[in-house]
Amino acid sequence: MTEVIEGLVPITRRTTSSLIVDQLRERIVDGTFPPGGQMAEAQLAATFGISRGPVREALQRLVQEGLLVNIKNRGVFVIELGPADLADVCLSRRLIERKAASLLWKSKDERHLSRLDVAAAELAATTGDSWAEVVERDLAFHESLVESAESPRLSRMFATLVAETRIGLATRPEARRERAALVAEHRALIELLRDGTERRLLAAIDAHLDASLGSARPTAARQGRAGATDSPA
Amino acid sequence: MTEVIEGLVPITRRTTSSLIVDQLRERIVDGTFPPGGQMAEAQLAATFGISRGPVREALQRLVQEGLLVNIKNRGVFVIELGPADLADVCLSRRLIERKAASLLWKSKDERHLSRLDVAAAELAATTGDSWAEVVERDLAFHESLVESAESPRLSRMFATLVAETRIGLATRPEARRERAALVAEHRALIELLRDGTERRLLAAIDAHLDASLGSARPTAARQGRAGATDSPA
DNA sequence: GTCATTCGGATTGTTGACAGCTTACAGCGG
DNA sequence: CCGCTGTAAGCTGTCAACAATCCGAATGAC
């Protein structure tokens, strides 16, 4: 058996398509690729300085993730989130976050609670009026909350929901909120996680999500891009 | 505007990789590709009579879905579900199914309830002792239940959980249960959905899931294949 | 005999090119 | 002037071949 040297991490280069996925996802959620816009393979390949093969693999993964829609012989397009979609995202997020909060409330694991403290502080530390940065820190807090459930599957599901939330918030100026209000609500959540009742904690989560995403009324809307030939599930 | 002719359906062929994904997923969950086994690209391409390109795209989608794991320069492998994974699947399934049941209990939408009747009857109608078929019908019932929530995202998440459940059940003979017991539990769930209290309904769901998946104790186990260079999230 | 090394086979990662589809536009007829 | 048709351009879907990497067996040293 070969000796393992402390401090040296084995270099496990990730696959190229995986790296592409991360970059594309970031650009999709921050609005660089607008909803409904096409992801041109050749252009992306040229931009990354690689061939179309890995780009196509990355796009397929994002299709499976639900952030892109594939129309045969036309191309892949960024999803357009209608009111019904946002309501669905809200419903799903509430389900997962309530569970995570409930678990953390029961365990009171200080390791996770302090991580939430940090996340909340980082939101409070945002300067200026960069709405995008506020959204990012806000969602980082929520991801930390879900991480505390220590459930890989819930975290993975939630990651997609976060991405969709960012798309929704990036393209809806009316969803902007005061940073101060968000900071206060996060601090209140941590307070309730530590010393509150479960009932009030869950009510606070509902209220927080409603305030952020609840503006979209669940009116009738299509559940996917018409003509999509390639559903992710 | 061109006239639309009645009776003629526009031909919307799905993408090849999408068809491959479905076939591969089916074979993965039914055990044809055993957990830990490698998915050889060239062999699959030859089997399907196509090139390696579409096969690679399909594999990437299944990696994103979480059913396969990609190790750079080694290949993609079927996930191995340890006890911790099964516990996580159980936790996630319980969360989603409880929510769906609660919603259906509130709405009492007869359309969905009758669909559950059908699903339960089809499980009861299974003849012989084909464990695989029992599992399939059982999970079809649960998918119907989740469908009743009319949430595309919950349904999509649940589809992956169902696939993982099938993998887990296909490779664990000790998880076999009497068909009669499953039939009775499903009928009881429908009964409770129609006329029971919400509390008893949720308790019945918990019990049903525990009986099917709860045998796996959440002992310490790795949360992913060691060396995986390409995590789905 | 055991361990380290090297070489070969096999598989994956990537590329460039070709075929098929869709779309937009110019041309033609009514 | 309006509508249909044919053509051309651009894109996606697919393929076969090349390069890079890894695994295992054979070889040699101690």
Coordinates of C-alpha atoms (C1' of nucleotides) in Angstrom, one line a residue:
Chain A
M1 CA 0.0 0.0 0.0
T2 CA 1.4 3.4 -1.0
E3 CA 1.6 6.0 1.7
V4 CA -1.0 8.8 1.6
I5 CA 0.5 12.2 2.0
E6 CA -1.4 14.6 4.1
G7 CA -2.6 17.8 2.5
L8 CA -2.3 16.6 -1.1
V9 CA -5.6 16.0 -2.8
P10 CA -5.7 13.6 -5.7
I11 CA -6.2 15.6 -8.8
T12 CA -9.5 14.4 -10.2
R13 CA -10.1 16.5 -13.2
R14 CA -13.7 16.7 -13.9
T15 CA -15.0 16.0 -17.3
T16 CA -15.1 18.8 -19.8
S17 CA -18.8 18.6 -20.3
S18 CA -19.3 18.9 -16.6
L19 CA -17.3 22.1 -16.5
I20 CA -19.3 23.4 -19.4
V21 CA -22.5 22.6 -17.6
D22 CA -21.5 24.7 -14.6
Q23 CA -20.6 27.7 -16.8
L24 CA -23.7 27.5 -18.8
R25 CA -25.9 27.1 -15.8
E26 CA -24.4 30.1 -14.2
R27 CA -25.0 32.1 -17.4
I28 CA -28.6 30.9 -17.7
V29 CA -29.6 31.7 -14.2
D30 CA -28.0 35.2 -14.3
G31 CA -29.9 36.1 -17.4
T32 CA -27.0 36.2 -19.9
F33 CA -29.0 33.6 -21.9
P34 CA -32.5 35.0 -21.7
P35 CA -35.6 32.7 -21.3
G36 CA -36.7 31.5 -24.6
G37 CA -33.4 32.2 -26.2
Q38 CA -31.6 29.6 -28.2
M39 CA -28.3 28.0 -27.2
A40 CA -26.4 27.9 -30.5
E41 CA -24.1 24.9 -30.4
A42 CA -21.5 26.2 -32.9
Q43 CA -21.3 29.6 -31.2
L44 CA -20.8 28.0 -27.8
A45 CA -18.2 25.6 -29.1
A46 CA -16.3 28.4 -30.6
T47 CA -16.5 30.5 -27.4
F48 CA -15.2 27.7 -25.3
G49 CA -12.6 26.8 -27.9
I50 CA -13.7 23.2 -28.2
S51 CA -15.7 21.0 -30.5
R52 CA -19.5 20.7 -30.6
G53 CA -19.5 17.2 -29.0
P54 CA -18.8 18.2 -25.4
V55 CA -21.1 21.2 -25.8
R56 CA -23.9 18.9 -26.9
E57 CA -23.4 16.7 -23.9
A58 CA -23.5 19.6 -21.6
L59 CA -26.7 20.9 -23.2
Q60 CA -28.3 17.4 -22.8
R61 CA -27.5 17.4 -19.1
L62 CA -29.1 20.8 -18.7
V63 CA -32.1 19.6 -20.6
Q64 CA -32.4 16.7 -18.2
E65 CA -32.0 19.2 -15.3
G66 CA -35.0 21.1 -16.7
L67 CA -33.3 24.4 -17.4
L68 CA -33.3 23.9 -21.1
V69 CA -35.8 22.5 -23.6
N70 CA -34.8 20.5 -26.6
I71 CA -36.8 20.8 -29.8
K72 CA -35.7 18.3 -32.4
N73 CA -33.9 19.8 -35.4
R74 CA -34.4 23.3 -34.0
G75 CA -32.1 23.4 -31.1
V76 CA -32.2 23.8 -27.3
F77 CA -33.8 26.9 -25.7
V78 CA -33.8 28.3 -22.2
I79 CA -37.1 27.5 -20.4
E80 CA -39.7 30.2 -20.0
L81 CA -41.2 30.2 -16.5
G82 CA -44.8 31.1 -16.6
P83 CA -46.9 31.9 -13.5
A84 CA -47.9 28.3 -13.1
D85 CA -44.2 27.3 -13.2
L86 CA -43.3 29.8 -10.5
A87 CA -46.1 28.5 -8.4
D88 CA -44.9 25.0 -8.8
V89 CA -41.3 26.1 -7.9
C90 CA -42.7 27.8 -4.8
L91 CA -44.7 24.7 -3.9
S92 CA -41.7 22.4 -4.3
R93 CA -39.4 24.7 -2.5
R94 CA -41.8 25.1 0.4
L95 CA -42.0 21.4 0.8
I96 CA -38.3 20.8 0.9
E97 CA -37.4 23.8 3.0
R98 CA -40.1 23.1 5.6
K99 CA -38.7 19.6 5.9
A100 CA -35.2 20.8 6.3
A101 CA -36.1 23.4 8.8
S102 CA -38.1 20.9 10.8
L103 CA -35.2 18.5 10.9
L104 CA -32.8 21.2 11.9
W105 CA -35.2 22.5 14.5
K106 CA -35.3 19.0 16.0
S107 CA -31.6 18.4 15.9
K108 CA -30.4 21.9 16.7
D109 CA -27.0 20.9 15.3
E110 CA -24.8 23.8 16.0
R111 CA -22.6 23.1 13.1
H112 CA -25.4 23.8 10.7
L113 CA -26.9 26.6 12.7
S114 CA -23.6 28.5 12.6
R115 CA -23.3 27.9 8.9
L116 CA -26.7 29.6 8.6
D117 CA -25.4 32.5 10.7
V118 CA -22.6 32.9 8.3
A119 CA -24.9 32.8 5.3
A120 CA -27.2 35.4 6.9
A121 CA -24.3 37.6 7.7
E122 CA -23.0 37.5 4.1
L123 CA -26.4 38.6 2.9
A124 CA -26.4 41.5 5.4
A125 CA -22.9 42.4 4.3
T126 CA -23.9 43.0 0.7
T127 CA -23.2 46.6 -0.2
G128 CA -24.8 48.8 -2.7
D129 CA -27.9 47.8 -4.6
S130 CA -26.9 44.8 -6.6
W131 CA -30.1 42.9 -6.8
A132 CA -28.4 39.9 -8.4
E133 CA -26.0 39.7 -5.5
V134 CA -28.8 39.9 -3.0
V135 CA -30.6 37.1 -4.7
E136 CA -27.5 35.0 -4.8
R137 CA -26.8 35.4 -1.0
D138 CA -30.5 34.9 -0.2
L139 CA -30.6 31.6 -2.1
A140 CA -27.2 30.6 -0.6
F141 CA -28.9 30.9 2.8
H142 CA -31.7 28.6 1.6
E143 CA -29.3 26.1 0.1
S144 CA -27.5 26.0 3.4
L145 CA -30.7 25.3 5.2
V146 CA -31.5 22.4 2.9
E147 CA -27.9 21.2 3.2
S148 CA -28.5 20.8 6.9
A149 CA -30.9 18.0 6.2
E150 CA -27.9 16.0 5.0
S151 CA -29.9 14.5 2.2
P152 CA -28.1 14.3 -1.1
R153 CA -31.3 13.9 -3.0
L154 CA -33.2 16.8 -1.4
S155 CA -30.1 19.0 -2.0
R156 CA -30.0 18.0 -5.6
M157 CA -33.6 18.6 -6.2
F158 CA -33.3 21.9 -4.4
A159 CA -30.4 23.0 -6.6
T160 CA -32.6 22.9 -9.6
L161 CA -35.3 24.8 -7.8
V162 CA -32.8 27.4 -6.8
A163 CA -31.7 27.8 -10.4
E164 CA -35.3 28.2 -11.6
T165 CA -35.9 30.7 -8.8
R166 CA -32.9 32.7 -10.0
I167 CA -34.2 32.7 -13.5
G168 CA -37.6 33.8 -12.3
L169 CA -36.2 36.6 -10.1
A170 CA -33.7 37.8 -12.7
T171 CA -36.4 38.5 -15.3
R172 CA -39.1 39.9 -12.9
P173 CA -38.2 43.4 -11.7
E174 CA -41.4 43.5 -9.7
A175 CA -40.1 40.7 -7.5
R176 CA -37.4 42.9 -6.1
R177 CA -37.5 43.3 -2.3
E178 CA -35.7 45.4 0.2
R179 CA -32.5 43.8 1.3
A180 CA -33.2 44.8 4.9
A181 CA -36.4 42.9 4.9
L182 CA -34.7 39.8 3.7
V183 CA -32.0 40.1 6.3
A184 CA -34.5 40.5 9.0
E185 CA -36.5 37.5 7.9
H186 CA -33.4 35.3 7.7
R187 CA -32.4 36.4 11.2
A188 CA -35.9 35.6 12.4
L189 CA -35.7 32.2 10.9
I190 CA -32.4 31.4 12.7
E191 CA -33.9 32.7 15.9
L192 CA -36.9 30.4 15.5
L193 CA -34.7 27.5 14.6
R194 CA -32.8 27.9 17.9
D195 CA -35.5 29.0 20.3
G196 CA -38.9 29.0 18.6
T197 CA -41.7 26.6 18.3
E198 CA -41.9 24.4 15.3
R199 CA -45.3 25.8 14.3
R200 CA -44.0 29.4 14.3
L201 CA -40.9 28.3 12.4
L202 CA -42.8 26.7 9.6
A203 CA -45.2 29.7 9.4
A204 CA -42.2 32.0 9.1
I205 CA -40.8 29.9 6.2
D206 CA -44.2 30.0 4.5
A207 CA -44.4 33.8 4.9
H208 CA -40.8 34.3 3.7
L209 CA -41.4 32.2 0.6
D210 CA -44.7 33.9 -0.1
A211 CA -43.1 37.3 0.1
S212 CA -40.4 36.3 -2.3
L213 CA -42.2 34.1 -4.8
G214 CA -45.8 34.3 -3.9
S215 CA -46.5 37.3 -6.1
A216 CA -47.1 35.0 -9.0
R217 CA -50.7 33.8 -8.8
P218 CA -51.2 30.2 -9.9
T219 CA -53.2 31.1 -12.9
A220 CA -53.7 28.8 -15.8
A221 CA -50.6 28.5 -17.9
R222 CA -48.9 25.9 -20.0
Q223 CA -46.7 23.4 -18.2
G224 CA -44.0 23.4 -20.9
R225 CA -42.9 24.9 -24.1
A226 CA -45.3 23.9 -26.8
G227 CA -43.8 21.5 -29.3
A228 CA -41.2 20.3 -26.9
T229 CA -40.2 17.0 -28.3
D230 CA -38.0 16.0 -25.4
S231 CA -39.3 16.1 -21.9
P232 CA -36.8 15.9 -19.2
A233 CA -38.6 13.2 -17.3
Chain B
M1 CA -53.6 30.8 -41.6
T2 CA -53.5 27.3 -43.0
E3 CA -56.4 25.1 -42.2
V4 CA -55.9 22.3 -39.7
I5 CA -57.1 19.0 -40.9
E6 CA -58.9 16.9 -38.4
G7 CA -57.6 13.5 -37.6
L8 CA -54.1 14.1 -38.7
V9 CA -51.6 14.4 -35.9
P10 CA -48.4 16.3 -36.5
I11 CA -45.4 13.9 -36.4
T12 CA -43.2 15.0 -33.6
R13 CA -40.4 12.5 -33.5
R14 CA -38.5 12.5 -30.3
T15 CA -34.8 12.9 -30.3
T16 CA -32.7 9.7 -30.6
S17 CA -30.9 10.3 -27.4
S18 CA -34.2 10.6 -25.6
L19 CA -35.3 7.3 -26.9
I20 CA -32.0 5.8 -25.8
V21 CA -32.5 7.3 -22.4
D22 CA -35.8 5.6 -21.9
Q23 CA -34.5 2.2 -23.0
L24 CA -31.4 2.4 -20.9
R25 CA -33.3 3.6 -17.8
E26 CA -35.7 0.7 -18.2
R27 CA -32.8 -1.8 -18.4
I28 CA -31.0 -0.2 -15.5
V29 CA -34.0 -0.3 -13.1
D30 CA -34.9 -3.9 -14.1
G31 CA -31.4 -5.1 -13.3
T32 CA -30.2 -5.9 -16.8
F33 CA -27.4 -3.5 -16.0
P34 CA -26.4 -4.4 -12.5
P35 CA -25.4 -1.8 -9.9
G36 CA -21.7 -1.0 -10.2
G37 CA -21.6 -2.4 -13.8
Q38 CA -20.1 -0.4 -16.5
M39 CA -22.0 1.0 -19.5
A40 CA -19.7 0.4 -22.4
E41 CA -20.3 3.0 -25.0
A42 CA -19.1 1.0 -28.0
Q43 CA -21.2 -2.0 -27.1
L44 CA -24.3 0.0 -26.6
A45 CA -23.8 1.9 -29.8
A46 CA -23.4 -1.4 -31.7
T47 CA -26.5 -2.8 -30.0
F48 CA -28.6 0.1 -30.9
G49 CA -27.1 0.2 -34.4
I50 CA -26.0 3.8 -34.1
S51 CA -22.9 5.8 -33.4
R52 CA -21.4 6.6 -30.1
G53 CA -22.4 10.2 -30.1
P54 CA -26.1 9.8 -29.3
V55 CA -25.2 7.1 -26.8
R56 CA -22.9 9.4 -25.0
E57 CA -25.6 12.1 -24.8
A58 CA -28.0 9.6 -23.4
L59 CA -25.5 8.5 -20.8
Q60 CA -24.9 12.1 -19.8
R61 CA -28.6 12.6 -19.2
L62 CA -28.8 9.6 -17.0
V63 CA -25.7 10.8 -15.1
Q64 CA -27.5 14.1 -14.5
E65 CA -30.6 12.1 -13.4
G66 CA -28.4 10.4 -10.8
L67 CA -28.8 6.8 -12.1
L68 CA -25.3 6.6 -13.5
V69 CA -22.0 7.9 -12.3
N70 CA -19.3 9.3 -14.6
I71 CA -15.6 8.6 -13.8
K72 CA -13.4 10.5 -16.2
N73 CA -11.4 8.3 -18.6
R74 CA -12.9 5.3 -17.0
G75 CA -16.6 5.3 -18.1
V76 CA -20.0 5.5 -16.7
F77 CA -21.3 3.0 -14.1
V78 CA -24.7 2.2 -12.6
I79 CA -25.0 3.6 -9.1
E80 CA -24.7 1.4 -6.2
L81 CA -27.3 2.1 -3.5
G82 CA -26.0 1.6 0.0
P83 CA -28.2 1.6 3.1
A84 CA -27.7 5.3 3.5
D85 CA -28.9 5.9 -0.1
L86 CA -32.0 3.8 0.4
A87 CA -32.8 5.7 3.6
D88 CA -32.4 8.9 1.7
V89 CA -34.7 7.7 -1.1
C90 CA -37.2 6.7 1.6
L91 CA -37.0 10.1 3.3
S92 CA -37.5 11.9 -0.1
R93 CA -40.3 9.6 -1.2
R94 CA -42.1 10.0 2.1
L95 CA -41.9 13.8 1.8
I96 CA -43.3 13.9 -1.6
E97 CA -46.0 11.2 -1.2
R98 CA -47.2 12.7 2.0
K99 CA -47.6 16.0 0.3
A100 CA -49.4 14.5 -2.6
A101 CA -51.7 12.5 -0.4
S102 CA -52.5 15.5 1.7
L103 CA -53.4 17.5 -1.4
L104 CA -55.6 14.8 -2.8
W105 CA -57.2 14.3 0.6
K106 CA -58.2 17.9 0.6
S107 CA -59.4 18.1 -2.9
K108 CA -61.0 14.6 -3.1
D109 CA -60.8 15.0 -6.9
E110 CA -62.6 12.0 -8.2
R111 CA -60.7 12.0 -11.4
H112 CA -57.5 11.2 -9.5
L113 CA -59.1 8.9 -7.0
S114 CA -60.5 6.7 -9.7
R115 CA -57.1 6.6 -11.4
L116 CA -55.8 5.3 -8.1
D117 CA -58.6 2.7 -8.1
V118 CA -57.4 1.5 -11.5
A119 CA -53.8 1.4 -10.4
A120 CA -54.7 -0.6 -7.3
A121 CA -56.8 -3.0 -9.3
E122 CA -54.0 -3.6 -11.7
L123 CA -51.7 -4.5 -8.9
A124 CA -54.3 -6.9 -7.5
A125 CA -54.7 -8.4 -11.0
T126 CA -51.1 -9.5 -11.2
T127 CA -51.0 -13.2 -11.5
G128 CA -48.3 -15.7 -10.6
D129 CA -45.3 -14.6 -8.6
S130 CA -43.5 -12.2 -10.8
W131 CA -41.9 -10.0 -8.1
A132 CA -40.7 -7.5 -10.8
E133 CA -44.2 -7.0 -12.0
V134 CA -45.5 -6.5 -8.5
V135 CA -42.9 -3.9 -7.9
E136 CA -43.8 -2.2 -11.2
R137 CA -47.5 -2.0 -10.4
D138 CA -46.9 -1.0 -6.9
L139 CA -44.7 1.9 -8.0
A140 CA -47.2 2.8 -10.7
F141 CA -49.8 3.3 -7.9
H142 CA -47.4 5.6 -6.1
E143 CA -46.6 7.6 -9.3
S144 CA -50.3 8.0 -9.8
L145 CA -50.6 9.4 -6.3
V146 CA -47.9 11.9 -6.9
E147 CA -49.4 12.8 -10.3
S148 CA -52.5 13.8 -8.5
A149 CA -50.6 16.7 -7.1
E150 CA -50.4 18.1 -10.6
S151 CA -46.9 19.4 -10.0
P152 CA -44.6 18.7 -12.9
R153 CA -41.6 19.2 -10.6
L154 CA -42.7 16.9 -7.9
S155 CA -43.5 14.3 -10.5
R156 CA -40.2 14.6 -12.1
M157 CA -38.3 14.3 -8.8
F158 CA -40.4 11.4 -7.9
A159 CA -39.7 9.6 -11.2
T160 CA -36.0 9.4 -10.3
L161 CA -36.9 8.2 -6.8
V162 CA -39.0 5.5 -8.3
A163 CA -36.2 4.4 -10.5
E164 CA -33.9 4.2 -7.5
T165 CA -36.4 2.3 -5.6
R166 CA -36.7 -0.2 -8.4
I167 CA -33.0 -0.6 -8.5
G168 CA -32.9 -1.1 -4.7
L169 CA -35.8 -3.6 -4.8
A170 CA -34.5 -5.5 -7.8
T171 CA -31.2 -6.3 -6.1
R172 CA -32.5 -7.0 -2.6
P173 CA -34.4 -10.3 -2.3
E174 CA -35.0 -9.7 1.3
A175 CA -37.2 -6.8 0.4
R176 CA -39.8 -9.0 -1.2
R177 CA -43.3 -8.7 0.3
E178 CA -46.5 -10.5 -0.1
R179 CA -48.6 -9.2 -2.9
A180 CA -51.7 -9.5 -0.8
A181 CA -50.3 -7.2 1.8
L182 CA -49.4 -4.6 -0.7
V183 CA -52.9 -4.8 -2.3
A184 CA -54.5 -4.4 1.1
E185 CA -52.4 -1.4 2.0
H186 CA -53.1 0.4 -1.2
R187 CA -56.8 -0.2 -0.8
A188 CA -56.6 1.1 2.7
L189 CA -54.8 4.2 1.5
I190 CA -57.6 4.9 -1.1
E191 CA -60.1 4.3 1.6
L192 CA -58.4 6.9 3.9
L193 CA -58.1 9.3 1.0
R194 CA -61.8 9.2 0.5
D195 CA -63.2 8.9 4.0
G196 CA -60.3 9.0 6.5
T197 CA -58.7 11.6 8.7
E198 CA -55.6 13.3 7.4
R199 CA -53.7 12.1 10.4
R200 CA -54.5 8.5 9.8
L201 CA -53.8 8.8 6.1
L202 CA -50.3 10.1 6.6
A203 CA -49.6 7.5 9.2
A204 CA -50.7 4.8 6.8
I205 CA -48.3 6.2 4.1
D206 CA -45.5 6.2 6.6
A207 CA -46.2 2.6 7.6
H208 CA -46.5 1.5 4.0
L209 CA -43.2 3.0 3.0
D210 CA -41.5 1.7 6.1
A211 CA -42.7 -1.8 5.3
S212 CA -41.4 -1.6 1.7
L213 CA -38.2 0.4 2.2
G214 CA -37.7 0.8 5.9
S215 CA -35.7 -2.4 6.3
A216 CA -32.6 -0.5 5.4
R217 CA -31.3 1.1 8.6
P218 CA -29.7 4.5 8.0
T219 CA -26.3 3.3 9.0
A220 CA -23.2 5.2 8.1
A221 CA -22.4 4.7 4.5
R222 CA -20.8 6.7 1.7
Q223 CA -23.0 9.2 -0.1
G224 CA -21.6 8.5 -3.5
R225 CA -19.2 6.4 -5.4
A226 CA -15.7 7.1 -4.3
G227 CA -13.7 8.8 -7.0
A228 CA -16.7 10.1 -8.8
T229 CA -15.4 13.0 -10.8
D230 CA -18.7 14.1 -12.0
S231 CA -21.4 14.7 -9.5
P232 CA -24.9 15.3 -10.9
A233 CA -25.6 18.3 -8.8
Chain C
dG1 C1' 8.5 -15.8 -4.4
dT2 C1' 7.4 -10.9 -4.3
dC3 C1' 7.5 -6.5 -6.0
dA4 C1' 8.2 -2.9 -9.4
dT5 C1' 8.3 -1.8 -14.3
dT6 C1' 7.0 -1.8 -19.0
dC7 C1' 4.4 -2.8 -22.8
dG8 C1' 0.0 -3.8 -25.2
dG9 C1' -4.9 -3.8 -25.7
dA10 C1' -9.0 -1.6 -25.0
dT11 C1' -11.9 2.1 -23.9
dT12 C1' -13.0 6.9 -23.5
dG13 C1' -12.5 11.9 -25.0
dT14 C1' -12.5 14.8 -28.9
dT15 C1' -12.5 16.3 -33.5
dG16 C1' -13.9 17.5 -38.2
dA17 C1' -17.0 16.5 -41.9
dC18 C1' -21.4 15.0 -44.0
dA19 C1' -26.5 14.5 -44.3
dG20 C1' -31.1 16.0 -43.0
dC21 C1' -34.2 19.4 -41.4
dT22 C1' -36.0 24.0 -40.7
dT23 C1' -36.5 28.6 -41.9
dA24 C1' -36.3 32.8 -44.6
dC25 C1' -36.5 34.9 -48.9
dA26 C1' -36.8 35.7 -53.8
dG27 C1' -39.6 34.5 -57.9
dC28 C1' -43.8 33.5 -60.1
dG29 C1' -48.7 33.2 -61.0
dG30 C1' -53.4 34.5 -60.0
Chain D
dC1 C1' -51.5 43.2 -54.2
dC2 C1' -51.7 38.6 -52.2
dG3 C1' -50.5 33.8 -51.9
dC4 C1' -47.9 29.8 -53.3
dT5 C1' -43.6 27.6 -54.6
dG6 C1' -38.8 26.7 -55.2
dT7 C1' -34.3 27.7 -53.7
dA8 C1' -30.5 28.8 -50.6
dA9 C1' -28.4 29.4 -46.1
dG10 C1' -27.8 28.0 -41.5
dC11 C1' -28.4 24.9 -38.0
dT12 C1' -28.8 20.5 -35.8
dG13 C1' -28.2 15.3 -35.9
dT14 C1' -25.1 11.8 -36.9
dC15 C1' -21.0 9.4 -38.1
dA16 C1' -16.2 7.6 -38.5
dA17 C1' -11.5 8.4 -37.3
dC18 C1' -7.8 10.2 -34.3
dA19 C1' -5.6 11.2 -29.7
dA20 C1' -5.3 10.5 -24.9
dT21 C1' -5.8 7.7 -21.0
dC22 C1' -6.3 3.7 -18.1
dC23 C1' -6.1 -1.3 -16.9
dG24 C1' -4.0 -5.7 -16.9
dA25 C1' -0.6 -9.0 -18.2
dA26 C1' 4.0 -10.2 -19.1
dT27 C1' 8.8 -9.3 -17.8
dG28 C1' 12.6 -8.5 -15.1
dA29 C1' 15.1 -7.3 -10.5
dC30 C1' 15.9 -8.4 -5.8

